[in-house]
Amino acid sequence: MNAAEWEELVSVALVGTDRRPLAGRAGSETEVLARAAVRTLRVRAGRRPVPAGEPPAAAAAEKQPVVPRAAADRLARILGGENPRLLDEWLRAAAERGYRLTPHLLPELLDRAAKDRSIRPQAGVLAGERGRWLARLNPAWEFLLAEATVATVTGLGDGGETWQLGTPGDRRAYLAALRAADPAGARELLAATWEKETPDDREAFLKVLADGLCGDDEPFLEAALDDRRREVRNEAAYLLSRLPESRLGLRMAERAARCLTVADGEIHVDPPASCDAAMERDGIRVKPQYGAGERSWWLQQVVARTPLAVWPRLFGRPPGEIVRMPMADWGKEIVAGWVRAAMVQEDPEWARELFLVDAQANLLAVLPREEQESVAVEFVRRNSGRNARHPHLADHLSGVAAPWGADLSRVVLETILDQCTGQPTWHTTNLINVAGERIDPALCDMAERFSPEPHIQEIAALLRFRNNMVKELQ
Amino acid sequence: MIERWNRDQVLALAPDASSQKAAQGVSAPGKWSGTGVTDDALWGECKGSGSKPYRACVDLSEPAYRCTCPSRKFPCKHALGLLLLWSAGGVPEAGEPADWVGEWLDGRRDRAAKAVTRAPKGEAGPADARRAAQREQRVTAGLADLERWLGDQIRQGIAGSRRHDQWDDLAKRLIDAQAPGVAGAVSRLGSALDGDDWPGRLLSEYSLLYLLCVAHRTLPERASEAEAAAGAGAAAGAVAGGGGAPAGLLERVRDRIGFSVTKEEVLAGQTVRDLWDVLGRRDETHDRLIARRVWLRGRSSGRAALVLSFAPTGQALDASLVTGTTVDADLAFYPGSTPLRAVVAARHDAVPAGPPPGVSVDRALEEVAGALAGDPWLDSWPVVLEGVVPAGGDLRLLAGASGALPFHPSVQTSWRLVATSGGHPLTVAAEWTPRGLRPLTTWDEEGRVIIL
């Protein structure tokens, strides 16, 4: 029976043999069913393979070592929902060592990276050749092709060729490596092709200059303030506000001086009345965020972009006194501006003084590493007594770089032990999470012996999980 | 020593998604004490909300599970959590099982021994014979009704059939006629209605039901003729068209109609000992009842087997066959031509797993054709394809040297399979269905089992 006969049977069955008997036969309904049964079985039993077309060319041979089996199994556990917050740490540790992922785990990782940009650089390394092969087959994973591969992340590779022919990610990685080795050379390389780069690339490449930023970059960045793309202008303004001697810094200092004056030991504030084109060019955003008032918003930005060295000259006192000076009005905006300036300009002296006024995690991050922990230990001691519970301790401590040393770890564990009599509050739960993720995993034995209390043991278990995770990736 | 199962293999044993999640919550080493593993037993004590810890243990050779927690899920989250911990290498090896574990294991083995020696049921009494005769009559009447109904459909035309509830009455009548197998087939007809080609597919389904009615009506007579012919020295089997002896085909027909054979009867028959590769499984929910199909293939016999189990939603399903493992076992097959459904009669020691041997695309199709010859109503069959690559525009083909087999229309591109292959040939276990393959399992270059 050929296809036409089958079509005929189907159309007879559709209309019904009452109206359209099979080949003029009365009572032909059983004949239709019998022939259909034969045909159905012939088709099922006689099926031939279909033409496959051109299958995709095989993926190229891998150049990186595959992650050890135990490590891959642990990643599967994390992706499956066990300690999901450790995904980032696992990916970073594995990518730093130049591993590639076991192929069957790639779809899950790439799906995650499609939704979460922050893990794409790690995915770029871990994907290996197989991941890039997959990304060419599945449009949802195309982003991967723009990420840097392991070759460019770990070294300068073949130099000029990468810069001319590489993916955006490879070129960015190349520029970053060159910037680390030869800052001026990297800037000149970028300046030479600047006009021809796409807006996305200009933005990404400009960010690379943050590393090794110095006064020599100023003319290039000042010119970028007139770029066609807003994100590029903003990035240039941001970088210039990190250079205290820049023309932008001087312009901001003038604006700040017009807004803030001292009389009778008190700071008087007169926020900008308008945001002119020159201010906008220097990166001040006109539209306020979060429903803030316009003048308050402009004031805060001007203070944040003013070189911190301006204030002692203007007020004739050291930072420690300035941050404690009384202010008639707008005090909140001024302090917020200084905090932002201390972070952007990475000024430890201001950060230290401001932390005592406004204990923000970002300020801790500006301090030298050893000092971060000692300041944090002091802060926890002051804020964790039975009567002085600080609700946002976890937020403040998140500014201390991981891994935390023994002193800070002990104080934090003590605080948790102290707080979790009965049902722990949301704040304590946060602290437990941060402690488990930040304490040096090598301290897991210490944590386990610290107390049999379940929450401490929970932290100890997480530390042990991380400790094993690190070992598996060695 | 049994090879440790991987995480996916363990999670596949969970009765449902919430159990998988709960199991991961109790898989941390900190929750467990007194854990240990021997060649065939795994145990530990898990801290619960009460003062006494729950004691969980797993007989790895079956596997079988036991836990002192009150959960009705099976295996419970503690047993699964313990397996996950073991899977991650977190359980130390021990020489001897703990006392309480040993007791349980001994108890199990005693019960198993008793079950074997238990006397078979007594002979059927006259009341049974009367009931059986009554059922035969009802089934015959029910199938005659169905045959008439099918004829009516074709006379009136099936153009107006695109309604999902139109078979409910018919299915109920067939249940009343004590033909649950056909009733089930009728109530599943709605699945033939999706897609543009539904008239052809519905006609095919109707025609196969018709074939079943005719077979039930005419086969007994032909079977006895064949027996007589065989007695006279003529070649048996010719009557049924080469697809196995008519007696076997008749058993197949009765099975499809719903004359069930008890497990005891099956176990009393012959068994096949082999190294059986557990290829994968598929759960299907129908009318609040979950049917679990576990597909097996014998290494030396090359035989396909299907272990079916049923449970109401939310209750324990058979979790004794772990995908990707190889078990040395005696299987007892249900009778009939193209035997497929089987029960595990006895298990021997665990054996190390590895990719099962596979066949080419052509050979797999030949096998399916052979299986259909013995069972024209067959709608799934396990195949292991060797040297195939994902191909086609949406990578929903498995291509071998002579051509490709497409996936079932409801099966999405398996990126896990594509990633594992990387464009290189691999071994894939799949369920053949008339509409295409459902991939089950593959093995990566290191021989690791990947559940798809």
PDB file of C-alpha atoms in Angstrom, chain B residues 95-350:
ATOM      1  CA  GLY B  95      34.157  -4.502  58.210  1.00  0.00           C
ATOM      2  CA  GLU B  96      30.838  -5.527  59.729  1.00  0.00           C
ATOM      3  CA  PRO B  97      27.450  -3.826  59.737  1.00  0.00           C
ATOM      4  CA  ALA B  98      26.310  -2.258  62.996  1.00  0.00           C
ATOM      5  CA  ASP B  99      24.256  -4.639  65.197  1.00  0.00           C
ATOM      6  CA  TRP B 100      20.889  -3.100  64.428  1.00  0.00           C
ATOM      7  CA  VAL B 101      21.683  -3.192  60.717  1.00  0.00           C
ATOM      8  CA  GLY B 102      22.746  -6.809  60.871  1.00  0.00           C
ATOM      9  CA  GLU B 103      19.463  -7.743  62.535  1.00  0.00           C
ATOM     10  CA  TRP B 104      17.459  -6.064  59.828  1.00  0.00           C
ATOM     11  CA  LEU B 105      19.473  -7.676  57.055  1.00  0.00           C
ATOM     12  CA  ASP B 106      19.094 -11.125  58.633  1.00  0.00           C
ATOM     13  CA  GLY B 107      15.351 -10.578  59.079  1.00  0.00           C
ATOM     14  CA  ARG B 108      15.034  -9.648  55.436  1.00  0.00           C
ATOM     15  CA  ARG B 109      16.909 -12.689  54.270  1.00  0.00           C
ATOM     16  CA  ASP B 110      14.807 -14.982  56.474  1.00  0.00           C
ATOM     17  CA  ARG B 111      11.615 -13.525  55.056  1.00  0.00           C
ATOM     18  CA  ALA B 112      12.938 -13.874  51.527  1.00  0.00           C
ATOM     19  CA  ALA B 113      13.777 -17.521  52.164  1.00  0.00           C
ATOM     20  CA  LYS B 114      10.298 -18.142  53.604  1.00  0.00           C
ATOM     21  CA  ALA B 115       8.650 -16.479  50.623  1.00  0.00           C
ATOM     22  CA  VAL B 116      10.400 -18.907  48.319  1.00  0.00           C
ATOM     23  CA  THR B 117       9.317 -21.973  50.274  1.00  0.00           C
ATOM     24  CA  ARG B 118       5.742 -20.740  50.808  1.00  0.00           C
ATOM     25  CA  ALA B 119       3.303 -23.217  49.395  1.00  0.00           C
ATOM     26  CA  PRO B 120       1.544 -22.188  46.197  1.00  0.00           C
ATOM     27  CA  LYS B 121      -2.167 -21.386  46.357  1.00  0.00           C
ATOM     28  CA  GLY B 122      -4.619 -24.276  46.355  1.00  0.00           C
ATOM     29  CA  GLU B 123      -6.280 -25.489  43.189  1.00  0.00           C
ATOM     30  CA  ALA B 124      -9.078 -23.369  41.790  1.00  0.00           C
ATOM     31  CA  GLY B 125     -12.477 -24.424  43.137  1.00  0.00           C
ATOM     32  CA  PRO B 126     -15.732 -24.726  41.201  1.00  0.00           C
ATOM     33  CA  ALA B 127     -16.751 -21.180  42.214  1.00  0.00           C
ATOM     34  CA  ASP B 128     -13.586 -19.858  40.597  1.00  0.00           C
ATOM     35  CA  ALA B 129     -14.345 -21.774  37.438  1.00  0.00           C
ATOM     36  CA  ARG B 130     -17.847 -20.298  37.311  1.00  0.00           C
ATOM     37  CA  ARG B 131     -16.501 -16.797  37.811  1.00  0.00           C
ATOM     38  CA  ALA B 132     -13.920 -17.343  35.099  1.00  0.00           C
ATOM     39  CA  ALA B 133     -16.557 -18.552  32.647  1.00  0.00           C
ATOM     40  CA  GLN B 134     -18.736 -15.551  33.482  1.00  0.00           C
ATOM     41  CA  ARG B 135     -15.815 -13.210  32.819  1.00  0.00           C
ATOM     42  CA  GLU B 136     -15.096 -14.817  29.462  1.00  0.00           C
ATOM     43  CA  GLN B 137     -18.704 -14.144  28.466  1.00  0.00           C
ATOM     44  CA  ARG B 138     -18.573 -10.532  29.619  1.00  0.00           C
ATOM     45  CA  VAL B 139     -15.292  -9.865  27.827  1.00  0.00           C
ATOM     46  CA  THR B 140     -16.598 -11.434  24.640  1.00  0.00           C
ATOM     47  CA  ALA B 141     -19.728  -9.286  24.797  1.00  0.00           C
ATOM     48  CA  GLY B 142     -17.691  -6.178  25.626  1.00  0.00           C
ATOM     49  CA  LEU B 143     -15.326  -6.669  22.714  1.00  0.00           C
ATOM     50  CA  ALA B 144     -18.227  -7.345  20.368  1.00  0.00           C
ATOM     51  CA  ASP B 145     -19.660  -4.023  21.543  1.00  0.00           C
ATOM     52  CA  LEU B 146     -16.317  -2.338  20.877  1.00  0.00           C
ATOM     53  CA  GLU B 147     -16.051  -3.888  17.419  1.00  0.00           C
ATOM     54  CA  ARG B 148     -19.546  -2.616  16.578  1.00  0.00           C
ATOM     55  CA  TRP B 149     -18.703   0.796  17.946  1.00  0.00           C
ATOM     56  CA  LEU B 150     -15.533   0.983  15.831  1.00  0.00           C
ATOM     57  CA  GLY B 151     -17.540   0.033  12.736  1.00  0.00           C
ATOM     58  CA  ASP B 152     -20.062   2.770  13.555  1.00  0.00           C
ATOM     59  CA  GLN B 153     -17.304   5.335  13.836  1.00  0.00           C
ATOM     60  CA  ILE B 154     -15.933   4.518  10.413  1.00  0.00           C
ATOM     61  CA  ARG B 155     -19.409   4.427   8.864  1.00  0.00           C
ATOM     62  CA  GLN B 156     -20.342   7.821  10.319  1.00  0.00           C
ATOM     63  CA  GLY B 157     -16.903   9.344   9.806  1.00  0.00           C
ATOM     64  CA  ILE B 158     -14.344  10.420  12.397  1.00  0.00           C
ATOM     65  CA  ALA B 159     -14.237  14.066  11.284  1.00  0.00           C
ATOM     66  CA  GLY B 160     -16.129  15.127  14.420  1.00  0.00           C
ATOM     67  CA  SER B 161     -14.003  13.066  16.805  1.00  0.00           C
ATOM     68  CA  ARG B 162     -11.811  15.815  18.099  1.00  0.00           C
ATOM     69  CA  ARG B 163     -13.281  15.744  21.578  1.00  0.00           C
ATOM     70  CA  HIS B 164     -11.435  14.338  24.515  1.00  0.00           C
ATOM     71  CA  ASP B 165     -14.398  13.065  26.517  1.00  0.00           C
ATOM     72  CA  GLN B 166     -16.131  11.013  23.854  1.00  0.00           C
ATOM     73  CA  TRP B 167     -14.452   7.747  24.890  1.00  0.00           C
ATOM     74  CA  ASP B 168     -15.394   7.950  28.572  1.00  0.00           C
ATOM     75  CA  ASP B 169     -18.641   5.989  28.194  1.00  0.00           C
ATOM     76  CA  LEU B 170     -17.033   3.328  26.065  1.00  0.00           C
ATOM     77  CA  ALA B 171     -14.144   2.939  28.515  1.00  0.00           C
ATOM     78  CA  LYS B 172     -16.624   2.551  31.386  1.00  0.00           C
ATOM     79  CA  ARG B 173     -18.531  -0.125  29.503  1.00  0.00           C
ATOM     80  CA  LEU B 174     -15.275  -1.993  28.893  1.00  0.00           C
ATOM     81  CA  ILE B 175     -14.407  -1.798  32.597  1.00  0.00           C
ATOM     82  CA  ASP B 176     -17.830  -3.282  33.348  1.00  0.00           C
ATOM     83  CA  ALA B 177     -17.062  -5.959  30.771  1.00  0.00           C
ATOM     84  CA  GLN B 178     -13.942  -6.812  32.836  1.00  0.00           C
ATOM     85  CA  ALA B 179     -11.566  -5.891  30.018  1.00  0.00           C
ATOM     86  CA  PRO B 180      -9.445  -3.282  31.830  1.00  0.00           C
ATOM     87  CA  GLY B 181      -6.566  -3.479  29.338  1.00  0.00           C
ATOM     88  CA  VAL B 182      -8.719  -2.413  26.378  1.00  0.00           C
ATOM     89  CA  ALA B 183     -10.517   0.112  28.594  1.00  0.00           C
ATOM     90  CA  GLY B 184      -7.155   1.715  29.357  1.00  0.00           C
ATOM     91  CA  ALA B 185      -6.214   1.789  25.678  1.00  0.00           C
ATOM     92  CA  VAL B 186      -9.555   3.447  24.853  1.00  0.00           C
ATOM     93  CA  SER B 187      -9.221   6.049  27.594  1.00  0.00           C
ATOM     94  CA  ARG B 188      -5.761   6.983  26.272  1.00  0.00           C
ATOM     95  CA  LEU B 189      -7.071   7.626  22.745  1.00  0.00           C
ATOM     96  CA  GLY B 190      -7.096  11.353  23.445  1.00  0.00           C
ATOM     97  CA  SER B 191      -3.323  11.390  23.025  1.00  0.00           C
ATOM     98  CA  ALA B 192      -3.826  10.649  19.313  1.00  0.00           C
ATOM     99  CA  LEU B 193      -5.568  13.970  18.813  1.00  0.00           C
ATOM    100  CA  ASP B 194      -2.645  16.403  18.962  1.00  0.00           C
ATOM    101  CA  GLY B 195      -0.963  17.555  15.777  1.00  0.00           C
ATOM    102  CA  ASP B 196      -2.260  18.027  12.255  1.00  0.00           C
ATOM    103  CA  ASP B 197      -1.999  14.363  11.355  1.00  0.00           C
ATOM    104  CA  TRP B 198      -4.520  13.317  14.009  1.00  0.00           C
ATOM    105  CA  PRO B 199      -7.058  11.698  11.597  1.00  0.00           C
ATOM    106  CA  GLY B 200      -4.447   9.216  10.395  1.00  0.00           C
ATOM    107  CA  ARG B 201      -3.190   8.512  13.910  1.00  0.00           C
ATOM    108  CA  LEU B 202      -6.716   8.041  15.260  1.00  0.00           C
ATOM    109  CA  LEU B 203      -7.523   5.687  12.390  1.00  0.00           C
ATOM    110  CA  SER B 204      -4.375   3.712  13.244  1.00  0.00           C
ATOM    111  CA  GLU B 205      -5.414   3.437  16.885  1.00  0.00           C
ATOM    112  CA  TYR B 206      -8.962   2.385  15.941  1.00  0.00           C
ATOM    113  CA  SER B 207      -7.601  -0.192  13.517  1.00  0.00           C
ATOM    114  CA  LEU B 208      -5.339  -1.722  16.195  1.00  0.00           C
ATOM    115  CA  LEU B 209      -8.303  -1.978  18.571  1.00  0.00           C
ATOM    116  CA  TYR B 210     -10.239  -3.614  15.780  1.00  0.00           C
ATOM    117  CA  LEU B 211      -7.360  -6.010  15.251  1.00  0.00           C
ATOM    118  CA  LEU B 212      -7.490  -6.901  18.945  1.00  0.00           C
ATOM    119  CA  CYS B 213     -11.236  -7.590  18.774  1.00  0.00           C
ATOM    120  CA  VAL B 214     -10.829  -9.783  15.711  1.00  0.00           C
ATOM    121  CA  ALA B 215      -7.869 -11.591  17.268  1.00  0.00           C
ATOM    122  CA  HIS B 216      -9.854 -12.327  20.406  1.00  0.00           C
ATOM    123  CA  ARG B 217     -12.792 -13.536  18.327  1.00  0.00           C
ATOM    124  CA  THR B 218     -10.897 -15.782  15.912  1.00  0.00           C
ATOM    125  CA  LEU B 219      -7.566 -16.746  17.465  1.00  0.00           C
ATOM    126  CA  PRO B 220      -8.751 -19.416  19.945  1.00  0.00           C
ATOM    127  CA  GLU B 221     -10.178 -21.415  17.060  1.00  0.00           C
ATOM    128  CA  ARG B 222      -7.034 -20.981  14.974  1.00  0.00           C
ATOM    129  CA  ALA B 223      -4.856 -21.840  17.933  1.00  0.00           C
ATOM    130  CA  SER B 224      -6.614 -25.149  18.437  1.00  0.00           C
ATOM    131  CA  GLU B 225      -6.409 -25.816  14.686  1.00  0.00           C
ATOM    132  CA  ALA B 226      -2.689 -25.128  14.841  1.00  0.00           C
ATOM    133  CA  GLU B 227      -2.340 -27.460  17.776  1.00  0.00           C
ATOM    134  CA  ALA B 228      -4.106 -30.148  15.853  1.00  0.00           C
ATOM    135  CA  ALA B 229      -1.915 -29.468  12.847  1.00  0.00           C
ATOM    136  CA  ALA B 230       1.183 -29.591  15.014  1.00  0.00           C
ATOM    137  CA  GLY B 231      -0.066 -32.882  16.378  1.00  0.00           C
ATOM    138  CA  ALA B 232      -0.345 -34.135  12.820  1.00  0.00           C
ATOM    139  CA  GLY B 233       3.275 -33.179  12.207  1.00  0.00           C
ATOM    140  CA  ALA B 234       2.675 -29.961  10.232  1.00  0.00           C
ATOM    141  CA  ALA B 235       4.785 -26.896  10.870  1.00  0.00           C
ATOM    142  CA  ALA B 236       3.347 -24.907  13.726  1.00  0.00           C
ATOM    143  CA  GLY B 237       3.621 -21.138  13.626  1.00  0.00           C
ATOM    144  CA  ALA B 238       2.782 -20.774   9.960  1.00  0.00           C
ATOM    145  CA  VAL B 239      -0.824 -20.027  10.847  1.00  0.00           C
ATOM    146  CA  ALA B 240       0.034 -16.920  12.831  1.00  0.00           C
ATOM    147  CA  GLY B 241       2.102 -15.505  10.018  1.00  0.00           C
ATOM    148  CA  GLY B 242       5.520 -16.259  11.422  1.00  0.00           C
ATOM    149  CA  GLY B 243       5.206 -14.090  14.537  1.00  0.00           C
ATOM    150  CA  GLY B 244       5.515 -16.822  17.136  1.00  0.00           C
ATOM    151  CA  ALA B 245       3.175 -19.704  17.863  1.00  0.00           C
ATOM    152  CA  PRO B 246      -0.546 -18.836  17.902  1.00  0.00           C
ATOM    153  CA  ALA B 247      -0.749 -19.936  21.505  1.00  0.00           C
ATOM    154  CA  GLY B 248       1.818 -17.278  22.398  1.00  0.00           C
ATOM    155  CA  LEU B 249      -0.020 -14.680  20.360  1.00  0.00           C
ATOM    156  CA  LEU B 250      -3.256 -15.612  22.082  1.00  0.00           C
ATOM    157  CA  GLU B 251      -1.628 -15.046  25.465  1.00  0.00           C
ATOM    158  CA  ARG B 252      -0.428 -11.684  24.191  1.00  0.00           C
ATOM    159  CA  VAL B 253      -3.989 -10.810  23.118  1.00  0.00           C
ATOM    160  CA  ARG B 254      -5.433 -11.832  26.474  1.00  0.00           C
ATOM    161  CA  ASP B 255      -2.778  -9.768  28.241  1.00  0.00           C
ATOM    162  CA  ARG B 256      -3.675  -6.713  26.145  1.00  0.00           C
ATOM    163  CA  ILE B 257      -7.346  -7.209  26.940  1.00  0.00           C
ATOM    164  CA  GLY B 258      -6.564  -7.329  30.624  1.00  0.00           C
ATOM    165  CA  PHE B 259      -6.593 -10.960  31.704  1.00  0.00           C
ATOM    166  CA  SER B 260      -3.854 -10.589  34.246  1.00  0.00           C
ATOM    167  CA  VAL B 261      -1.372 -13.243  35.109  1.00  0.00           C
ATOM    168  CA  THR B 262      -0.442 -13.191  38.780  1.00  0.00           C
ATOM    169  CA  LYS B 263       3.105 -12.522  39.844  1.00  0.00           C
ATOM    170  CA  GLU B 264       3.184 -15.956  41.482  1.00  0.00           C
ATOM    171  CA  GLU B 265       2.296 -17.624  38.195  1.00  0.00           C
ATOM    172  CA  VAL B 266       5.020 -15.676  36.441  1.00  0.00           C
ATOM    173  CA  LEU B 267       7.563 -16.549  39.108  1.00  0.00           C
ATOM    174  CA  ALA B 268       6.588 -20.186  38.849  1.00  0.00           C
ATOM    175  CA  GLY B 269       7.597 -20.181  35.176  1.00  0.00           C
ATOM    176  CA  GLN B 270      11.046 -20.309  33.694  1.00  0.00           C
ATOM    177  CA  THR B 271      13.582 -17.641  34.512  1.00  0.00           C
ATOM    178  CA  VAL B 272      16.421 -16.118  32.517  1.00  0.00           C
ATOM    179  CA  ARG B 273      19.658 -15.393  34.337  1.00  0.00           C
ATOM    180  CA  ASP B 274      21.817 -12.702  32.807  1.00  0.00           C
ATOM    181  CA  LEU B 275      23.712  -9.522  33.567  1.00  0.00           C
ATOM    182  CA  TRP B 276      20.926  -6.991  33.123  1.00  0.00           C
ATOM    183  CA  ASP B 277      21.794  -3.398  32.323  1.00  0.00           C
ATOM    184  CA  VAL B 278      19.284  -0.995  33.862  1.00  0.00           C
ATOM    185  CA  LEU B 279      18.848   1.402  30.948  1.00  0.00           C
ATOM    186  CA  GLY B 280      16.467   3.916  32.434  1.00  0.00           C
ATOM    187  CA  ARG B 281      12.956   4.480  33.508  1.00  0.00           C
ATOM    188  CA  ARG B 282       9.892   6.546  32.793  1.00  0.00           C
ATOM    189  CA  ASP B 283       7.040   7.399  35.130  1.00  0.00           C
ATOM    190  CA  GLU B 284       3.643   8.150  33.685  1.00  0.00           C
ATOM    191  CA  THR B 285       0.671   9.412  35.659  1.00  0.00           C
ATOM    192  CA  HIS B 286      -2.762   8.362  34.551  1.00  0.00           C
ATOM    193  CA  ASP B 287      -5.870   8.772  36.663  1.00  0.00           C
ATOM    194  CA  ARG B 288      -3.883   9.447  39.843  1.00  0.00           C
ATOM    195  CA  LEU B 289      -1.958   6.241  39.340  1.00  0.00           C
ATOM    196  CA  ILE B 290       1.736   6.325  38.531  1.00  0.00           C
ATOM    197  CA  ALA B 291       3.064   3.637  36.263  1.00  0.00           C
ATOM    198  CA  ARG B 292       6.812   3.209  36.429  1.00  0.00           C
ATOM    199  CA  ARG B 293       8.525   1.485  33.542  1.00  0.00           C
ATOM    200  CA  VAL B 294      12.092   0.353  34.093  1.00  0.00           C
ATOM    201  CA  TRP B 295      13.872  -0.829  30.970  1.00  0.00           C
ATOM    202  CA  LEU B 296      16.487  -3.570  31.053  1.00  0.00           C
ATOM    203  CA  ARG B 297      18.654  -5.410  28.553  1.00  0.00           C
ATOM    204  CA  GLY B 298      20.511  -8.632  29.101  1.00  0.00           C
ATOM    205  CA  ARG B 299      24.201  -8.617  28.238  1.00  0.00           C
ATOM    206  CA  SER B 300      24.534 -12.142  26.950  1.00  0.00           C
ATOM    207  CA  SER B 301      20.923 -13.026  26.047  1.00  0.00           C
ATOM    208  CA  GLY B 302      20.417  -9.663  24.328  1.00  0.00           C
ATOM    209  CA  ARG B 303      16.854  -9.757  25.651  1.00  0.00           C
ATOM    210  CA  ALA B 304      14.790  -6.705  26.380  1.00  0.00           C
ATOM    211  CA  ALA B 305      12.814  -6.530  29.599  1.00  0.00           C
ATOM    212  CA  LEU B 306      10.374  -4.171  31.212  1.00  0.00           C
ATOM    213  CA  VAL B 307       9.730  -4.107  34.948  1.00  0.00           C
ATOM    214  CA  LEU B 308       6.428  -2.347  35.594  1.00  0.00           C
ATOM    215  CA  SER B 309       5.225  -1.090  38.919  1.00  0.00           C
ATOM    216  CA  PHE B 310       2.214   0.948  39.917  1.00  0.00           C
ATOM    217  CA  ALA B 311       1.415   3.182  42.860  1.00  0.00           C
ATOM    218  CA  PRO B 312      -1.132   5.874  43.650  1.00  0.00           C
ATOM    219  CA  THR B 313       0.435   9.342  43.312  1.00  0.00           C
ATOM    220  CA  GLY B 314       2.578  10.205  46.303  1.00  0.00           C
ATOM    221  CA  GLN B 315       3.168   6.620  47.338  1.00  0.00           C
ATOM    222  CA  ALA B 316       6.095   4.314  47.093  1.00  0.00           C
ATOM    223  CA  LEU B 317       7.131   3.036  43.707  1.00  0.00           C
ATOM    224  CA  ASP B 318       9.573   0.252  43.132  1.00  0.00           C
ATOM    225  CA  ALA B 319      13.016   1.809  43.450  1.00  0.00           C
ATOM    226  CA  SER B 320      15.084  -1.335  43.452  1.00  0.00           C
ATOM    227  CA  LEU B 321      16.570  -0.947  39.976  1.00  0.00           C
ATOM    228  CA  VAL B 322      19.110   1.858  39.735  1.00  0.00           C
ATOM    229  CA  THR B 323      19.644   3.366  36.287  1.00  0.00           C
ATOM    230  CA  GLY B 324      23.146   2.802  34.992  1.00  0.00           C
ATOM    231  CA  THR B 325      23.848  -0.210  37.163  1.00  0.00           C
ATOM    232  CA  THR B 326      24.205  -3.779  35.974  1.00  0.00           C
ATOM    233  CA  VAL B 327      22.528  -6.484  38.010  1.00  0.00           C
ATOM    234  CA  ASP B 328      23.132 -10.202  37.931  1.00  0.00           C
ATOM    235  CA  ALA B 329      19.592 -11.503  38.266  1.00  0.00           C
ATOM    236  CA  ASP B 330      17.035 -14.112  37.282  1.00  0.00           C
ATOM    237  CA  LEU B 331      14.133 -12.542  35.433  1.00  0.00           C
ATOM    238  CA  ALA B 332      10.773 -14.236  35.027  1.00  0.00           C
ATOM    239  CA  PHE B 333       8.891 -13.088  31.939  1.00  0.00           C
ATOM    240  CA  TYR B 334       5.141 -12.750  31.562  1.00  0.00           C
ATOM    241  CA  PRO B 335       3.912 -15.284  29.006  1.00  0.00           C
ATOM    242  CA  GLY B 336       3.101 -14.536  25.390  1.00  0.00           C
ATOM    243  CA  SER B 337       4.818 -13.889  22.101  1.00  0.00           C
ATOM    244  CA  THR B 338       7.423 -11.098  22.263  1.00  0.00           C
ATOM    245  CA  PRO B 339       7.915 -11.414  26.014  1.00  0.00           C
ATOM    246  CA  LEU B 340       8.903  -8.071  27.469  1.00  0.00           C
ATOM    247  CA  ARG B 341       7.334  -7.537  30.849  1.00  0.00           C
ATOM    248  CA  ALA B 342       9.215  -9.292  33.609  1.00  0.00           C
ATOM    249  CA  VAL B 343       9.695  -9.514  37.341  1.00  0.00           C
ATOM    250  CA  VAL B 344      12.959  -9.955  39.165  1.00  0.00           C
ATOM    251  CA  ALA B 345      12.841 -13.470  40.573  1.00  0.00           C
ATOM    252  CA  ALA B 346      16.230 -13.481  42.290  1.00  0.00           C
ATOM    253  CA  ARG B 347      19.228 -11.231  42.498  1.00  0.00           C
ATOM    254  CA  HIS B 348      22.802 -12.313  42.792  1.00  0.00           C
ATOM    255  CA  ASP B 349      25.877 -10.279  43.650  1.00  0.00           C
ATOM    256  CA  ALA B 350      26.251  -6.757  42.339  1.00  0.00           C
TER     257      ALA B 350
END
